[in-house]
Structures are given as structure tokens and as C-alpha cells.
Amino acid sequence: MRLCAAPIQAPFRITRPVIRVGPAAVQLASRMPAESDIHNMSPDTRMKLLKLALLPFSAALVATVGCTGSMVASNGGTQSLNTGPAFVVGTDAPAPLPSVVGVKIQLESIVLTNGSTKSNNLLVNPVTVDFARFNGLQGLVDMNDVQTGTYTAVTIGLGTSNEIDYLNTSAAPPTISTITPTLTTSTVNITLNNPLTISAKGGVPVGLRMDLDLGQSIETSGGGITGTINPTFDVKTVARTDNGAHIDEFIGSVTTAPSSATATSFVITGPHGEAFTINISSSTEWDGGASQSQLISDGSNAIVMVAGQFDPADQTLDADEISILSDTGFYAGGLVTYVTPATGAATDMQFYVRHVLPSGLSAVPLGGIANVSITGNEKYGIYWMHNAFTNLLFNDAAMTAGQEISVGGPDPTASPFTVKRIHLRNWGYNGTIVAGSRNAAQGTFQMNVKGFAGQVIPSPITVYLGTGADFRYGFGAFSDLADSASIRVVGILLKYNGQTVLVARHIDGLTLTDTAVAAWQ
């Protein structure tokens, strides 16, 4: 689609909260929750507006159609000059077995329908999405121009390149095993509770939030995986400013760096090969000691992680948070499965690889285990935290199994390999509340961790809430946290004073259809 010039709109400013961890006061620069789709949310929880764009489909299309429309063929073979932007956001419900670490599903098509009327594909190209990696977070699946109109249903077409990865903890260190599953159907039809109306180009982008319920989808028997997937999606319509439309993590290689210290945008190539414009402003936060001047210096060697929300004018992404994951063109991320030695400064670390750029590196197998030699010379950072306490909370002596991390450096040529940067990231940890452990005055409770992370994290762990934390999916207040209740905590896992603690960003119940959000304080 063709994008025309539009003025950059200044986002809202977000106030940074204070979180107390143990006896020390730690200022955690964690983003306040994204603006929810519940209209009566507190203004303090409203997110900054963000902007996302796609580059033109082709020079011929731009020359032929111009700025007021695009000629897009629909699935039914008809054509229309009236198209508008639509996006797809992916997330997931927890997996049914603790050993499941990856569920990769190939999405061939996502088509909006209303009776016999069909849109073109919301996917520019087929994509394979590891839904297990979201676990409480949201990521951009794709964005495309589709025919204008009101749609009441969606049809999801699935491919054959699917995979289930699970952790084998009988070995030390743990290993990854793989199953090629059988799908019970390759086409999923879903009626939308709220119709989705696509406005003509220049209108406000709208989209779909697509949740693959892993607990309902992966069939089990006798405590084991049968190898059959009954794809069960929960799909809802979302507006640009809804909580379900916020992009928590979007990773890409920089293709065009900011032109100067006062430039307001740069361009990255996303995981599916598409170009996206990222807008920056004085309100954009930079993690891990990164800065706009550093990004200019790194240029096309940089790989960044961006959080943001769609803009109503020009369909670009206005960044509220940017982290430079690598300045040498290589990046990989996933969950730490093994650290040696168990105490003191780490010398070796292994992690399950959820994503890697560039792909095809034998030393960093996607869906496998990567081995990293820790020298102590790495640059450490925490996503959503950038202050004097960062290096005290995360360094070579504060690494532990169960942390979600990313590494960056030169392309590895052998295993183990060394890296220049290690970032600690948010992830969702599932489990149950330890009876009698709740302390509302201090904002703490203990949790027995289950799921994939529970295979490598010693339980119980202490969970700390701060003023930036919120309650979602059936929880509305601290008083809702009952003894032995099932829970998911999205946050950062820290090794603090020899203890494993979890600093919460979101406290989630398991009523995933309840989209209300309530701030902790």
C-alpha cells in the first residue's frame, strides 16, 4: 500500500513508578499499562499513541493508484479502489503441559468475511508464528490494506509447516525434543462478537487480536502430548488505542538509521521481511544505555526491540520504548535453561532459542539450545528499566535459569560463542499462589511456578508489585488473589541477594475473555 506524508503527533508522557524489591528501594522504569479497551479506565493508565507504517507494495502500484487508494485483489477475485489499513496482533493462553516450550503454527491466510463478501488476505505473506513465546505479551503478526466495509467473521487458513517443541529435563543440561503435529482442520471459521469496520485509507487503523488457546488446542493423553492440534483461536476486534492492540515487543534490523540527532524516525525490517517506519520523540525511552546518537552510530548493524501503538494518521509505529539488542548484526532471544556455576559470576549459559536474526546460524538453532560463554565483559540491560540500579540487578552474577533474555554480538561461528550484550526481558510465568503468603501492605505474595519456566526455576518465588503493575483477565484487585489460585505473572525474573524474585508488570487471572484492566496503585 502507498503511504502519504503525515504530521507526527506527539505522544502522551508516561510517569515512571517506584518499585521496592526486598530491603532496597529500586526505581523501576517500567511502562504504565497500555490504554485499555474499557472506556472507564483511569487516565493514569493511558498509553502513548504510536505509529506504524508499511512501505509501498511496488513502484508500479504507487504510480498507478496514487495516494487516494490502491488496487487490491480480493479472495473472491474482485477489485476495489477503496481500501484501508488492518492489523493482526498475536498472543496466547498458557500451554497445557509444563514441558511445552514452542508451538509454531503456519498462518497461510486471515480473511474477513460478511456473508459472501470477503476481504483480501490480512497477511502480506504466509507467516509461521510461535504462539508459545508470547505468554502474556503481544506481538505484531502483520498489517495490510483490505477492502473497506463491515465484517462479521474471520476465516483463518493454516499451513503444514507446524511444530511442537518440548523440554526434556531428564538430561543435565536439558535438551529440546520436537514433534511434527497433525492438525484436525486447516480452516478455522470464527464469528466476531463485535463487527470490524474497515475505513478508507486515511482512516484510523483497526484490527484483530488473535489468541491461540494452547490449553484447548494441544491434545494430551495420560500426561503426554498426542501430537494432535485442534486449533482453537479466540479472535476479537480491537481499535488502535485498545489494550489488545498494543505491541509489547517488535524486533527488527535497522535499514535506515536516524539521519541526525533531531531526526524523528528510522526504518527497520521486521521478522517477515517487511519494512516499517518507527517514529521517535522526546518521550521515547531508551533502554540499556542506548540513545538516538548510538543508533545513528550503529547504523544498519543495529537490531532493535520496539514497543508501541498504531497511529491514526500515517500507520507508522510511534515508539514509547527502544532497546538496541545488537550493534553488530546478530541477535537471539529465548529462555535461560542452564547457568554454571549456580552461584557467583556465571561462566556459561544455555538458552532455548525462540527467535534469531539472521536465521540459519548452526551455532544458534531456532527451536534448539544455544551455548554462550560468559566473560563478564558483556553490556547488561533490562528492558523497561534504565537507571543506576540496572547493573546491580542484572549482571554476570545475577543470571539464573528461567530468565527471558536476548543476546547480541558478532555472528557466531562455533558453539559455545561469546556476545557483547545481554538484555533481561519481560515474560509470563504461570503458577499458583502459596497459601498464606499474601501481604497487601507490602504488595507481595509467593508463587509456585509451573509451565516451561517451572521446570528450571526453584519454587516458591516471591512476587513484588509496584505502582506500575496492573491486574487483568479476571483479577481486578489484590484482594482477588486467593490461596492456591492459578495465576500468570508477567514481569522480570531477578536473582536478588541469592534469592529468585519476580517483579510484576501484569497480574493475570485465567479468565482470558475478561479484558478489563485495573491499576495496582
C-alpha positions as a printed NumPy array, in Angstrom:
array([[  0.   ,   0.   ,   0.   ],
       [  1.097,   3.581,  -0.504],
       [  1.729,   5.819,   2.466],
       [  1.477,   9.588,   2.163],
       [  3.27 ,  12.109,   4.304],
       [  1.51 ,  12.944,   7.553],
       [  2.486,  15.079,  10.541],
       [  3.971,  13.271,  13.524],
       [  1.778,  13.576,  16.565],
       [  3.341,  13.915,  19.994],
       [  2.511,  11.018,  22.314],
       [  1.356,  11.272,  25.897],
       [  4.021,  11.389,  28.592],
       [  4.215,   8.402,  30.929],
       [  5.119,   8.742,  34.602],
       [  7.676,   6.266,  35.905],
       [  6.77 ,   4.31 ,  39.065],
       [  8.859,   3.229,  42.035],
       [  9.116,  -0.479,  42.895],
       [ 10.594,  -1.737,  46.138],
       [ 12.456,  -5.026,  45.948],
       [ 13.387,  -6.523,  49.3  ],
       [ 15.119,  -4.075,  51.608],
       [ 16.395,  -1.817,  48.855],
       [ 14.323,   0.748,  47.03 ],
       [ 14.732,   0.258,  43.305],
       [ 13.352,   2.71 ,  40.796],
       [ 12.   ,   0.531,  38.034],
       [ 11.355,   2.43 ,  34.835],
       [  8.521,   0.194,  33.749],
       [  5.932,   1.437,  31.306],
       [  2.467,   2.083,  32.637],
       [ -0.173,  -0.22 ,  31.176],
       [ -1.37 ,   0.357,  27.643],
       [ -4.678,   2.115,  27.2  ],
       [ -7.419,  -0.46 ,  27.587],
       [-10.485,  -1.066,  25.539],
       [-12.531,  -0.403,  28.697],
       [-13.726,   3.173,  28.453],
       [-13.753,   3.916,  32.155],
       [-10.055,   3.223,  32.757],
       [ -8.102,   5.634,  34.898],
       [ -6.325,   8.296,  32.819],
       [ -3.08 ,   7.285,  34.524],
       [ -3.132,   4.018,  32.623],
       [ -3.477,   5.552,  29.185],
       [ -0.614,   4.669,  26.87 ],
       [  1.206,   6.884,  24.492],
       [ -0.078,   6.901,  20.923],
       [  2.191,   5.182,  18.465],
       [  2.608,   4.962,  14.731],
       [  3.09 ,   2.084,  12.293],
       [  3.56 ,   2.008,   8.534],
       [  4.23 ,  -0.3  ,   5.637],
       [  6.253,   0.636,   2.585],
       [  4.605,   0.614,  -0.881],
       [  3.819,  -2.798,  -2.361],
       [  5.574,  -1.889,  -5.637],
       [  6.603,   1.088,  -7.692],
       [  4.055,   0.176, -10.337],
       [  1.241,   0.113,  -7.796],
       [  2.22 ,   3.517,  -6.472],
       [  2.436,   5.012,  -9.922],
       [ -0.914,   3.568, -10.978],
       [ -3.056,   4.217,  -7.933],
       [ -1.626,   7.305,  -6.272],
       [ -2.274,   8.436,  -2.73 ],
       [ -6.037,   8.087,  -2.502],
       [ -6.452,   4.352,  -2.964],
       [ -4.883,   1.075,  -4.043],
       [ -5.888,  -1.653,  -6.432],
       [ -6.026,  -4.799,  -4.279],
       [ -7.421,  -8.098,  -5.471],
       [ -9.783,  -9.77 ,  -3.004],
       [-10.017, -13.509,  -2.357],
       [-13.184, -13.546,  -4.44 ],
       [-11.362, -12.135,  -7.455],
       [-12.985,  -8.684,  -7.384],
       [-11.051,  -5.441,  -7.156],
       [-11.618,  -2.259,  -5.224],
       [-10.08 ,   1.19 ,  -5.066],
       [-11.46 ,   1.612,  -1.536],
       [ -9.081,   0.014,   0.926],
       [ -7.978,   0.756,   4.452],
       [ -5.398,  -0.49 ,   6.962],
       [ -5.989,  -3.539,   9.178],
       [ -3.548,  -5.176,  11.58 ],
       [ -3.277,  -8.534,  13.368],
       [ -1.879,  -8.817,  16.902],
       [ -0.89 , -12.245,  18.244],
       [ -0.886, -13.615,  21.801],
       [ -1.569, -16.925,  23.557],
       [ -3.06 , -18.692,  26.549],
       [ -0.75 , -20.988,  28.586],
       [  0.283, -24.39 ,  27.216],
       [ -1.332, -27.493,  28.795],
       [  1.916, -29.236,  29.794],
       [  4.892, -27.72 ,  31.595],
       [  7.36 , -29.222,  29.129],
       [  5.933, -27.38 ,  26.088],
       [  8.299, -24.557,  25.081],
       [  7.306, -23.791,  21.495],
       [  4.172, -24.108,  19.369],
       [  4.896, -22.922,  15.825],
       [  1.818, -22.584,  13.609],
       [  1.941, -21.603,   9.937],
       [ -0.672, -18.976,   9.083],
       [ -1.478, -19.051,   5.369],
       [ -4.298, -16.524,   5.365],
       [ -6.574, -14.408,   7.559],
       [ -9.632, -13.27 ,   5.609],
       [-12.506, -11.101,   6.853],
       [-15.995, -12.102,   5.726],
       [-19.604, -10.917,   5.813],
       [-21.797, -13.481,   4.141],
       [-20.461, -13.875,   0.605],
       [-18.297, -10.752,   0.893],
       [-14.598, -11.428,   1.501],
       [-11.605,  -9.202,   2.074],
       [ -8.169,  -9.893,   0.711],
       [ -5.61 , -11.541,   2.974],
       [ -4.65 ,  -9.561,   6.087],
       [ -1.245, -11.249,   5.777],
       [  1.117,  -9.829,   3.165],
       [  2.787, -13.256,   3.065],
       [  2.252, -16.548,   4.949],
       [  3.989, -16.462,   8.335],
       [  4.944, -19.031,  10.965],
       [  4.203, -17.791,  14.479],
       [  5.487, -19.355,  17.708],
       [  2.451, -18.644,  19.857],
       [  4.071, -20.123,  22.988],
       [  6.627, -17.313,  23.063],
       [  4.029, -14.595,  23.803],
       [  2.762, -15.881,  27.193],
       [  1.146, -12.662,  28.388],
       [  2.773, -10.351,  25.835],
       [  1.524,  -9.214,  22.432],
       [  3.339,  -9.031,  19.111],
       [  2.548,  -7.8  ,  15.618],
       [  1.705, -10.639,  13.226],
       [  1.154,  -8.456,  10.141],
       [ -0.578,  -5.407,   8.687],
       [ -2.144,  -4.95 ,   5.267],
       [ -4.658,  -2.899,   3.281],
       [ -8.032,  -4.626,   2.86 ],
       [-11.321,  -3.665,   1.251],
       [-13.44 ,  -1.203,   3.171],
       [-16.677,  -2.392,   4.739],
       [-18.096,  -4.036,   7.83 ],
       [-17.117,  -7.658,   8.508],
       [-18.772, -10.07 ,  10.923],
       [-16.496, -13.12 ,  10.763],
       [-12.961, -14.232,  10.009],
       [-11.544, -17.321,   8.282],
       [ -8.04 , -18.48 ,   9.266],
       [ -6.182, -20.729,   6.825],
       [ -3.41 , -22.897,   8.287],
       [ -0.409, -24.455,   6.534],
       [  1.507, -27.695,   7.07 ],
       [  4.811, -26.37 ,   8.482],
       [  3.867, -26.709,  12.159],
       [  5.923, -27.811,  15.166],
       [  5.727, -28.504,  18.911],
       [  8.938, -28.192,  20.944],
       [  9.194, -29.597,  24.462],
       [ 11.863, -29.665,  27.15 ],
       [ 13.491, -32.943,  28.179],
       [ 14.674, -32.366,  31.749],
       [ 15.932, -35.919,  32.277],
       [ 19.29 , -34.757,  30.932],
       [ 21.652, -32.227,  32.511],
       [ 21.694, -29.765,  30.889],
       [ 18.145, -30.113,  29.492],
       [ 17.58 , -30.811,  25.787],
       [ 14.808, -29.937,  23.314],
       [ 12.703, -32.535,  21.501],
       [ 10.38 , -31.837,  18.551],
       [  7.046, -33.185,  17.314],
       [  5.511, -32.513,  13.892],
       [  1.813, -32.293,  14.825],
       [ -1.309, -33.223,  12.889],
       [ -3.974, -30.522,  12.629],
       [ -7.614, -31.566,  12.969],
       [ -8.501, -28.84 ,  10.446],
       [ -6.689, -26.44 ,   8.149],
       [ -9.517, -23.87 ,   8.133],
       [-10.961, -22.137,  11.197],
       [-14.118, -20.012,  10.904],
       [-14.889, -17.583,  13.732],
       [-17.842, -15.245,  14.188],
       [-16.796, -11.892,  15.629],
       [-18.679, -10.725,  18.711],
       [-18.197,  -7.152,  17.52 ],
       [-18.102,  -6.427,  13.773],
       [-14.9  ,  -4.96 ,  12.332],
       [-15.361,  -1.886,  10.155],
       [-12.537,  -1.001,   7.774],
       [-12.474,   2.677,   6.809],
       [-10.941,   4.051,   3.61 ],
       [ -7.251,   4.867,   3.513],
       [ -6.562,   7.819,   5.744],
       [ -8.955,   6.446,   8.348],
       [ -7.936,   5.09 ,  11.743],
       [ -6.383,   1.582,  11.595],
       [ -8.331,  -1.216,  13.281],
       [ -7.546,  -4.877,  13.604],
       [ -7.814,  -8.303,  15.17 ],
       [ -6.313,  -9.662,  18.373],
       [ -5.72 , -13.375,  17.8  ],
       [ -5.162, -15.654,  20.792],
       [ -4.294, -19.304,  20.181],
       [ -5.557, -21.131,  23.276],
       [ -2.77 , -23.684,  23.659],
       [ -4.515, -25.418,  26.549],
       [ -7.521, -26.147,  24.337],
       [ -5.553, -26.741,  21.144],
       [ -2.84 , -29.25 ,  22.102],
       [ -4.368, -32.672,  22.74 ],
       [ -2.936, -34.724,  25.6  ],
       [ -3.418, -38.227,  26.942],
       [ -2.042, -39.721,  30.143],
       [  0.012, -36.618,  30.824],
       [  1.688, -36.693,  27.408],
       [  1.327, -34.915,  24.071],
       [ -0.541, -36.96 ,  21.453],
       [  0.806, -34.961,  18.515],
       [ -2.626, -33.659,  17.51 ],
       [ -3.554, -29.966,  17.474],
       [ -7.189, -28.875,  17.369],
       [ -6.582, -25.172,  16.53 ],
       [ -8.723, -23.128,  18.93 ],
       [ -8.49 , -19.381,  18.399],
       [-10.073, -16.56 ,  20.372],
       [-10.326, -13.626,  17.956],
       [-11.676, -10.201,  18.869],
       [-11.786,  -6.839,  17.144],
       [ -9.581,  -4.105,  18.568],
       [ -9.237,  -0.398,  17.99 ],
       [ -5.871,   1.295,  17.748],
       [ -5.939,   2.504,  21.378],
       [ -7.279,  -0.709,  22.932],
       [ -5.142,  -2.629,  25.37 ],
       [ -5.323,  -5.573,  22.981],
       [ -3.73 ,  -3.536,  20.183],
       [ -0.542,  -2.521,  21.995],
       [  2.662,  -4.063,  20.625],
       [  4.829,  -5.134,  23.556],
       [  7.779,  -6.389,  21.509],
       [  8.632,  -5.78 ,  17.86 ],
       [ 12.158,  -6.765,  16.776],
       [ 13.873,  -5.826,  13.535],
       [ 17.123,  -4.931,  11.804],
       [ 17.755,  -1.257,  11.122],
       [ 17.858,  -0.479,   7.409],
       [ 17.788,   3.332,   7.601],
       [ 19.118,   4.909,  10.796],
       [ 18.016,   8.354,  12.026],
       [ 19.627,  10.951,   9.789],
       [ 20.572,  13.236,  12.692],
       [ 20.217,  13.745,  16.436],
       [ 16.993,  15.646,  15.793],
       [ 15.508,  13.183,  13.267],
       [ 12.107,  11.808,  14.182],
       [ 12.119,   8.394,  12.516],
       [ 14.095,   5.412,  11.278],
       [ 13.269,   2.257,   9.293],
       [ 13.606,  -1.389,  10.291],
       [ 12.998,  -4.696,   8.538],
       [ 10.63 ,  -6.86 ,  10.572],
       [ 10.861, -10.624,  11.143],
       [  8.869, -11.345,   7.965],
       [ 10.996,  -9.156,   5.685],
       [  8.723,  -6.106,   5.574],
       [  9.886,  -2.537,   6.146],
       [  8.374,  -0.491,   8.98 ],
       [  8.895,   3.143,   9.919],
       [  9.499,   3.779,  13.633],
       [  8.799,   7.277,  14.959],
       [ 10.771,   8.675,  17.891],
       [ 10.272,  11.761,  20.044],
       [ 11.41 ,  13.32 ,  23.29 ],
       [  9.021,  10.96 ,  25.087],
       [ 10.668,   7.81 ,  23.697],
       [ 12.54 ,   5.898,  26.38 ],
       [ 15.863,   4.169,  25.577],
       [ 16.955,   1.052,  27.472],
       [ 20.325,  -0.368,  28.458],
       [ 22.267,   2.86 ,  27.986],
       [ 21.092,   3.153,  24.381],
       [ 20.416,   6.513,  22.743],
       [ 19.494,   8.029,  19.409],
       [ 23.099,   9.062,  18.819],
       [ 24.218,   5.475,  19.434],
       [ 21.637,   4.202,  16.944],
       [ 22.975,   6.679,  14.367],
       [ 26.488,   5.384,  15.009],
       [ 25.451,   1.715,  14.813],
       [ 23.516,   2.304,  11.592],
       [ 22.486,  -0.811,   9.682],
       [ 24.438,  -3.034,  12.086],
       [ 21.825,  -2.409,  14.779],
       [ 18.97 ,  -4.737,  15.748],
       [ 16.333,  -3.091,  17.938],
       [ 13.318,  -4.064,  20.018],
       [ 10.473,  -1.543,  19.992],
       [  7.224,  -1.227,  21.919],
       [  4.421,   0.937,  20.626],
       [  0.93 ,   1.506,  19.309],
       [ -0.552,   2.347,  15.92 ],
       [ -1.002,   5.917,  14.761],
       [ -4.318,   7.129,  13.329],
       [ -2.758,   9.226,  10.577],
       [  0.061,   7.505,   8.743],
       [  0.171,   3.911,  10.041],
       [  3.675,   4.104,  11.475],
       [  4.827,   2.937,  14.896],
       [  5.468,   5.649,  17.469],
       [  7.94 ,   4.118,  19.916],
       [  7.483,   4.533,  23.636],
       [ 10.445,   2.208,  24.324],
       [ 13.524,   1.228,  22.274],
       [ 16.301,  -1.167,  23.154],
       [ 19.368,  -1.779,  20.965],
       [ 19.803,  -5.545,  21.179],
       [ 22.865,  -5.713,  18.942],
       [ 25.257,  -3.32 ,  17.212],
       [ 26.971,  -5.988,  15.104],
       [ 24.095,  -7.546,  13.165],
       [ 23.388, -10.692,  15.241],
       [ 20.649, -11.2  ,  17.822],
       [ 18.973, -14.181,  19.504],
       [ 16.409, -14.425,  22.303],
       [ 14.77 , -17.02 ,  24.491],
       [ 14.524, -18.547,  27.955],
       [ 17.601, -19.475,  30.02 ],
       [ 17.627, -23.21 ,  30.795],
       [ 21.015, -23.638,  32.472],
       [ 23.653, -21.434,  34.166],
       [ 27.036, -22.528,  35.526],
       [ 28.16 , -22.146,  38.191],
       [ 24.91 , -21.925,  40.158],
       [ 26.335, -19.247,  42.476],
       [ 28.708, -16.386,  41.817],
       [ 29.608, -14.996,  38.418],
       [ 28.378, -17.157,  35.557],
       [ 30.899, -18.584,  33.107],
       [ 28.469, -20.439,  30.827],
       [ 24.79 , -20.058,  29.955],
       [ 22.369, -22.05 ,  27.802],
       [ 19.033, -20.823,  26.484],
       [ 16.138, -22.086,  24.381],
       [ 16.179, -20.088,  21.128],
       [ 12.754, -18.587,  20.313],
       [ 13.976, -16.168,  17.64 ],
       [ 17.237, -15.299,  15.89 ],
       [ 18.482, -12.761,  13.318],
       [ 19.902, -13.637,  10.872],
       [ 18.392, -17.103,  10.61 ],
       [ 20.248, -20.256,   9.599],
       [ 23.186, -19.978,  12.028],
       [ 24.239, -23.504,  13.024],
       [ 25.519, -22.353,  16.43 ],
       [ 22.113, -20.792,  17.249],
       [ 19.444, -23.324,  16.2  ],
       [ 15.932, -21.867,  16.169],
       [ 13.87 , -24.072,  18.487],
       [ 17.043, -25.57 ,  19.965],
       [ 19.555, -24.838,  22.727],
       [ 22.32 , -22.255,  22.264],
       [ 25.503, -22.199,  24.376],
       [ 27.077, -18.885,  25.434],
       [ 30.408, -18.354,  27.188],
       [ 30.104, -15.545,  29.757],
       [ 33.216, -13.36 ,  30.127],
       [ 31.872, -10.63 ,  32.422],
       [ 32.683,  -8.01 ,  29.782],
       [ 29.178,  -8.056,  28.314],
       [ 26.953,  -4.977,  28.43 ],
       [ 23.878,  -5.829,  30.527],
       [ 20.483,  -4.156,  30.377],
       [ 16.869,  -4.638,  31.486],
       [ 14.021,  -3.911,  29.087],
       [ 11.778,  -1.179,  30.592],
       [ 14.48 ,  -0.253,  33.114],
       [ 17.262,   2.27 ,  32.675],
       [ 18.768,   3.756,  35.816],
       [ 21.725,   3.408,  38.148],
       [ 20.352,   0.197,  39.649],
       [ 20.202,  -1.744,  36.365],
       [ 23.729,  -3.16 ,  36.502],
       [ 23.285,  -4.027,  40.188],
       [ 20.179,  -6.072,  39.453],
       [ 21.341,  -7.806,  36.272],
       [ 24.933,  -8.799,  35.537],
       [ 27.04 , -11.947,  35.153],
       [ 26.444, -12.805,  38.839],
       [ 22.668, -12.256,  38.587],
       [ 21.864, -14.718,  35.816],
       [ 19.578, -17.638,  36.618],
       [ 17.595, -20.322,  34.849],
       [ 14.096, -19.166,  33.909],
       [ 15.043, -15.65 ,  32.8  ],
       [ 13.865, -14.453,  29.383],
       [ 16.884, -12.849,  27.731],
       [ 18.318, -11.666,  24.457],
       [ 21.952, -11.672,  23.343],
       [ 23.729,  -9.681,  20.653],
       [ 27.166,  -9.63 ,  19.088],
       [ 29.103, -10.814,  16.033],
       [ 27.68 , -13.749,  14.047],
       [ 28.616, -16.912,  15.986],
       [ 30.73 , -19.375,  14.022],
       [ 31.045, -22.059,  16.7  ],
       [ 29.43 , -23.233,  19.938],
       [ 29.821, -22.01 ,  22.627],
       [ 30.104, -18.391,  21.484],
       [ 30.633, -15.027,  23.166],
       [ 28.345, -11.983,  22.958],
       [ 28.628,  -8.233,  23.54 ],
       [ 25.166,  -7.554,  25.012],
       [ 22.702,  -9.405,  27.227],
       [ 19.245,  -7.956,  27.961],
       [ 16.728,  -9.207,  30.534],
       [ 13.136,  -9.105,  29.255],
       [  9.566,  -9.49 ,  30.484],
       [  7.835, -12.845,  30.166],
       [  4.752, -14.6  ,  31.563],
       [  5.238, -17.035,  34.451],
       [  2.351, -19.392,  35.262],
       [  1.701, -20.987,  38.621],
       [ -0.341, -20.985,  41.832],
       [ -0.36 , -18.66 ,  44.86 ],
       [  1.191, -20.138,  48.01 ],
       [ -1.389, -20.289,  50.8  ],
       [ -0.9  , -17.651,  53.495],
       [  1.813, -15.799,  51.572],
       [ -0.164, -12.701,  50.523],
       [  0.823,  -9.347,  52.067],
       [ -1.332,  -6.497,  50.741],
       [  0.553,  -3.829,  52.714],
       [  3.857,  -4.743,  51.089],
       [  2.341,  -5.811,  47.768],
       [  3.935,  -9.264,  47.8  ],
       [  2.983, -12.927,  47.616],
       [  4.701, -16.218,  46.912],
       [  4.118, -18.327,  43.853],
       [  4.847, -21.904,  42.818],
       [  5.945, -21.617,  39.192],
       [  4.598, -24.148,  36.718],
       [  4.796, -24.454,  32.952],
       [  8.044, -24.428,  31.   ],
       [  9.792, -22.   ,  33.363],
       [  8.703, -24.113,  36.346],
       [ 10.927, -26.904,  35.064],
       [ 14.032, -24.801,  35.696],
       [ 13.011, -22.311,  38.452],
       [ 13.184, -23.385,  42.103],
       [  9.808, -22.784,  43.799],
       [  8.362, -20.936,  45.556],
       [  9.469, -17.474,  44.447],
       [  8.419, -14.097,  45.835],
       [  6.423, -11.742,  43.592],
       [  6.704,  -7.965,  44.13 ],
       [  4.107,  -5.474,  42.867],
       [  4.879,  -1.821,  42.24 ],
       [  2.83 ,   1.216,  41.336],
       [  3.197,   0.342,  37.641],
       [  1.687,  -3.137,  37.986],
       [ -1.883,  -3.907,  36.97 ],
       [ -4.48 ,  -6.684,  37.199],
       [ -6.011,  -8.331,  34.12 ],
       [ -8.084, -11.277,  32.873],
       [-10.401, -11.744,  35.829],
       [ -8.289, -10.112,  38.55 ],
       [ -9.209,  -6.548,  39.493],
       [ -7.515,  -6.001,  42.845],
       [ -5.032,  -7.555,  45.27 ],
       [ -7.966,  -8.942,  47.276],
       [ -8.845, -11.176,  44.295],
       [ -5.67 , -13.19 ,  44.843],
       [ -6.879, -16.255,  46.751],
       [ -4.808, -19.041,  48.29 ],
       [ -3.834, -21.679,  45.692],
       [ -5.4  , -19.642,  42.865],
       [ -3.989, -20.183,  39.369],
       [ -2.195, -17.091,  38.143],
       [  0.127, -15.723,  35.479],
       [  2.631, -13.015,  36.372],
       [  4.21 , -11.072,  33.509],
       [  7.423,  -9.43 ,  34.628],
       [ 11.182,  -9.715,  35.016],
       [ 12.856, -12.536,  36.935],
       [ 15.719, -11.365,  39.146],
       [ 18.373, -13.095,  41.205],
       [ 18.49 , -10.776,  44.213],
       [ 20.591, -11.419,  47.34 ],
       [ 20.802, -15.071,  46.345],
       [ 17.022, -15.4  ,  46.006],
       [ 14.932, -15.666,  42.845],
       [ 12.27 , -12.924,  42.791],
       [  9.744, -11.796,  40.198],
       [  8.977,  -8.079,  39.691],
       [  5.424,  -7.941,  38.298],
       [  4.253,  -5.819,  35.412],
       [  0.904,  -7.644,  34.955],
       [ -1.015,  -9.928,  37.346],
       [ -3.267, -12.131,  35.231],
       [ -6.139, -14.419,  36.084],
       [ -7.108, -17.107,  33.606],
       [-10.433, -15.581,  32.5  ],
       [ -8.858, -14.547,  29.211],
       [-12.103, -13.175,  27.783],
       [-12.258, -10.531,  30.545],
       [-10.294,  -7.612,  29.093],
       [-10.73 ,  -5.155,  31.967],
       [ -7.513,  -3.713,  33.405],
       [ -7.119,  -2.246,  36.9  ],
       [ -4.044,  -0.466,  38.224],
       [ -2.449,  -1.746,  41.435],
       [ -1.919,   1.753,  42.881]])
